[in-house]
Amino acid sequence: MSKTVLIVFAHPDPKSLTRQLTDVAIEALENQGHRVLVSDLYGMGWKAVYDDGDFPARRDPERLDFAAESSHAYETGTQPADVVAEQKKILAADAVILQFPLWWFGMPAILKGWIDRVWARGLAYGIGGTGNQHRYGEGGFAGRRALVSVTTGGPAKDYAPRGINGPLDQILFPLTHGALFYPGMDVLPIHALHGVNQLTPEGAETAKAAWRARLEHLFEEQPIRFRAQNGGDYPDHHTLADDVAPGVSGLPAHTAA
Amino acid sequence: MSKTVLIVFAHPDPKSLTRQLTDVAIEALENQGHRVLVSDLYGMGWKAVYDDGDFPARRDPERLDFAAESSHAYETGTQPADVVAEQKKILAADAVILQFPLWWFGMPAILKGWIDRVWARGLAYGIGGTGNQHRYGEGGFAGRRALVSVTTGGPAKDYAPRGINGPLDQILFPLTHGALFYPGMDVLPIHALHGVNQLTPEGAETAKAAWRARLEHLFEEQPIRFRAQNGGDYPDHHTLADDVAPGVSGLPAHTAA
């Protein structure tokens, strides 16, 4: 069945690997019969900085409370047009792919600013004005998949379970769990291409083939089993129950075995 | 002895808690006889997006390789003036404080873009053209302390060892370990003020007093004992030795007991 996929990518160079992997994905998904929407953040001149320009009809002109103004702008239909357009793309999508180079162990600022600005209160969090009642597994972006596809300069071994940088799934936990699962998306395991600084032309072709192959199962893959806030593992909505992952603390405790 | 402290903060509202905590720090540090430099990222209109504007004298006009262009711009003295000014402030400082609200479990885009743009190759990484020989504990920013001071909307229990968001020190590991320790800074334990959405005026005063008190020991506190790449724990500079934190994997393995 035909689906809609949004690809958001963050590199300004049309010859970059980020752009090449984006083009591979567009072609592969369209060949599968899917509709592909693209947000080329650099090409669009995306405004990265979340500021008073995001709230042209302020609830409180004296005090810039981002969360309160975000609710107000969302509810009153006064969000900026670029933000509304991105929200519409996400809501139209069955899957969202983020493609970016890992910069200082996180997203390039332009992509972080896409999340900062587009994840409105009332939509991505605080839905229905009920505070944190609906988060981590349910929320305004529920019903769609998310896939983070990242390139790194350093070698894979630096990101191994005992590699010096830390494991990639833990480094990107603030994104996968904190930004994507939080508003309800089903997050797939990260797709990583390491060592791009040493990549040969053959290596690049192999990587593109692997990416193409991965995308064939985009809608069949098992998502990461992050624990839902309201699934019973967090009886008070804050803390893991004693009998859930007993003795485990830190990020790994929030993924079911 | 009088020291120099750089405070970088990221909130546009002069009445924000971020700004209030910044003002508390300026006053407390100046009262101790220190010199304080301030980077008000919103006030400066800091350019968050790292792009071709950062490389006015390109090494390769055909292909935008950020790392290669970063080296080239740094070595040839063709970096933008705003980037050079921030690098000078860091190099003049004995301690760097980052003060920001936690947005989607990370830095606001404007602050991420400060790191993306200011952490030049040849300075913050790849010093001496020796690739990754000098990183994690040594590098261009060695000899100075770093302190991350963050405010969160959610309550402290959500960031506890088994709290639903994950522990704050693991969520911010990409910043503390990946961006600050990497180029050689001595990173102090994170200073967190949680639950700011529910903060009473009395709570705010208590928080300011705690922040003031913490800053009295800025130069005596024990830094986080992140393991240095060249300290012996990573014999091949990539992977922890078997006898170091045996059986431990993930982020906690990179901090000594």
PDB file of C-alpha atoms in Angstrom, chain A residues 42 46-51 103-104 108-110 113, chain B residues 6-12 38-51 53-54 79-90 98 107-120 123 141:
ATOM      1  CA  TYR A  42      19.688  24.450   4.187  1.00  0.00           C
ATOM      2  CA  TRP A  46      15.298  27.244   7.532  1.00  0.00           C
ATOM      3  CA  LYS A  47      15.298  29.657  10.491  1.00  0.00           C
ATOM      4  CA  ALA A  48      17.075  27.688  13.193  1.00  0.00           C
ATOM      5  CA  VAL A  49      16.642  30.053  16.101  1.00  0.00           C
ATOM      6  CA  TYR A  50      13.459  29.828  18.137  1.00  0.00           C
ATOM      7  CA  ASP A  51      12.671  33.380  19.216  1.00  0.00           C
ATOM      8  CA  TRP A 103      28.230  17.203  14.640  1.00  0.00           C
ATOM      9  CA  TRP A 104      29.602  17.206  18.168  1.00  0.00           C
ATOM     10  CA  PRO A 108      23.528  20.241  13.297  1.00  0.00           C
ATOM     11  CA  ALA A 109      21.965  23.371  14.809  1.00  0.00           C
ATOM     12  CA  ILE A 110      19.668  23.855  11.819  1.00  0.00           C
ATOM     13  CA  GLY A 113      16.107  24.293  15.431  1.00  0.00           C
TER      14      GLY A 113
ATOM     15  CA  LEU B   6      33.149  33.271  30.212  1.00  0.00           C
ATOM     16  CA  ILE B   7      29.381  32.859  30.572  1.00  0.00           C
ATOM     17  CA  VAL B   8      27.487  31.867  27.445  1.00  0.00           C
ATOM     18  CA  PHE B   9      23.724  31.997  27.788  1.00  0.00           C
ATOM     19  CA  ALA B  10      20.810  31.259  25.515  1.00  0.00           C
ATOM     20  CA  HIS B  11      17.492  32.924  26.225  1.00  0.00           C
ATOM     21  CA  PRO B  12      16.113  36.071  24.599  1.00  0.00           C
ATOM     22  CA  VAL B  38      29.542  37.281  28.621  1.00  0.00           C
ATOM     23  CA  SER B  39      28.174  35.917  25.356  1.00  0.00           C
ATOM     24  CA  ASP B  40      24.475  36.696  25.157  1.00  0.00           C
ATOM     25  CA  LEU B  41      23.747  34.598  22.100  1.00  0.00           C
ATOM     26  CA  TYR B  42      20.263  35.946  21.428  1.00  0.00           C
ATOM     27  CA  GLY B  43      21.301  39.505  22.193  1.00  0.00           C
ATOM     28  CA  MET B  44      24.263  39.224  19.822  1.00  0.00           C
ATOM     29  CA  GLY B  45      22.041  37.833  17.083  1.00  0.00           C
ATOM     30  CA  TRP B  46      24.397  34.860  16.952  1.00  0.00           C
ATOM     31  CA  LYS B  47      24.311  33.060  13.593  1.00  0.00           C
ATOM     32  CA  ALA B  48      23.345  29.526  14.540  1.00  0.00           C
ATOM     33  CA  VAL B  49      23.673  27.843  11.179  1.00  0.00           C
ATOM     34  CA  TYR B  50      27.092  26.564  10.126  1.00  0.00           C
ATOM     35  CA  ASP B  51      27.257  27.058   6.372  1.00  0.00           C
ATOM     36  CA  GLY B  53      29.255  31.811   5.054  1.00  0.00           C
ATOM     37  CA  ASP B  54      31.712  30.455   7.608  1.00  0.00           C
ATOM     38  CA  GLN B  79      37.386  32.613   9.892  1.00  0.00           C
ATOM     39  CA  PRO B  80      34.465  35.025  10.342  1.00  0.00           C
ATOM     40  CA  ALA B  81      35.028  37.746  12.923  1.00  0.00           C
ATOM     41  CA  ASP B  82      32.210  36.542  15.189  1.00  0.00           C
ATOM     42  CA  VAL B  83      33.768  33.081  15.416  1.00  0.00           C
ATOM     43  CA  VAL B  84      37.232  34.476  16.122  1.00  0.00           C
ATOM     44  CA  ALA B  85      35.831  36.684  18.870  1.00  0.00           C
ATOM     45  CA  GLU B  86      34.252  33.692  20.638  1.00  0.00           C
ATOM     46  CA  GLN B  87      37.422  31.629  20.317  1.00  0.00           C
ATOM     47  CA  LYS B  88      39.392  34.486  21.871  1.00  0.00           C
ATOM     48  CA  LYS B  89      36.965  34.657  24.772  1.00  0.00           C
ATOM     49  CA  ILE B  90      37.287  30.928  25.424  1.00  0.00           C
ATOM     50  CA  LEU B  98      26.958  27.459  29.639  1.00  0.00           C
ATOM     51  CA  MET B 107      20.745  22.741  23.877  1.00  0.00           C
ATOM     52  CA  PRO B 108      18.642  25.376  22.132  1.00  0.00           C
ATOM     53  CA  ALA B 109      19.708  25.469  18.483  1.00  0.00           C
ATOM     54  CA  ILE B 110      21.437  28.829  18.915  1.00  0.00           C
ATOM     55  CA  LEU B 111      23.818  27.316  21.486  1.00  0.00           C
ATOM     56  CA  LYS B 112      24.403  24.146  19.471  1.00  0.00           C
ATOM     57  CA  GLY B 113      25.288  26.424  16.587  1.00  0.00           C
ATOM     58  CA  TRP B 114      27.754  28.268  18.801  1.00  0.00           C
ATOM     59  CA  ILE B 115      29.606  24.990  19.304  1.00  0.00           C
ATOM     60  CA  ASP B 116      29.223  23.873  15.680  1.00  0.00           C
ATOM     61  CA  ARG B 117      30.815  27.111  14.446  1.00  0.00           C
ATOM     62  CA  VAL B 118      33.372  27.958  17.156  1.00  0.00           C
ATOM     63  CA  TRP B 119      34.897  24.487  17.664  1.00  0.00           C
ATOM     64  CA  ALA B 120      37.284  24.787  14.704  1.00  0.00           C
ATOM     65  CA  LEU B 123      41.772  24.305  17.637  1.00  0.00           C
ATOM     66  CA  PHE B 141      40.762  24.119  25.203  1.00  0.00           C
TER      67      PHE B 141
END
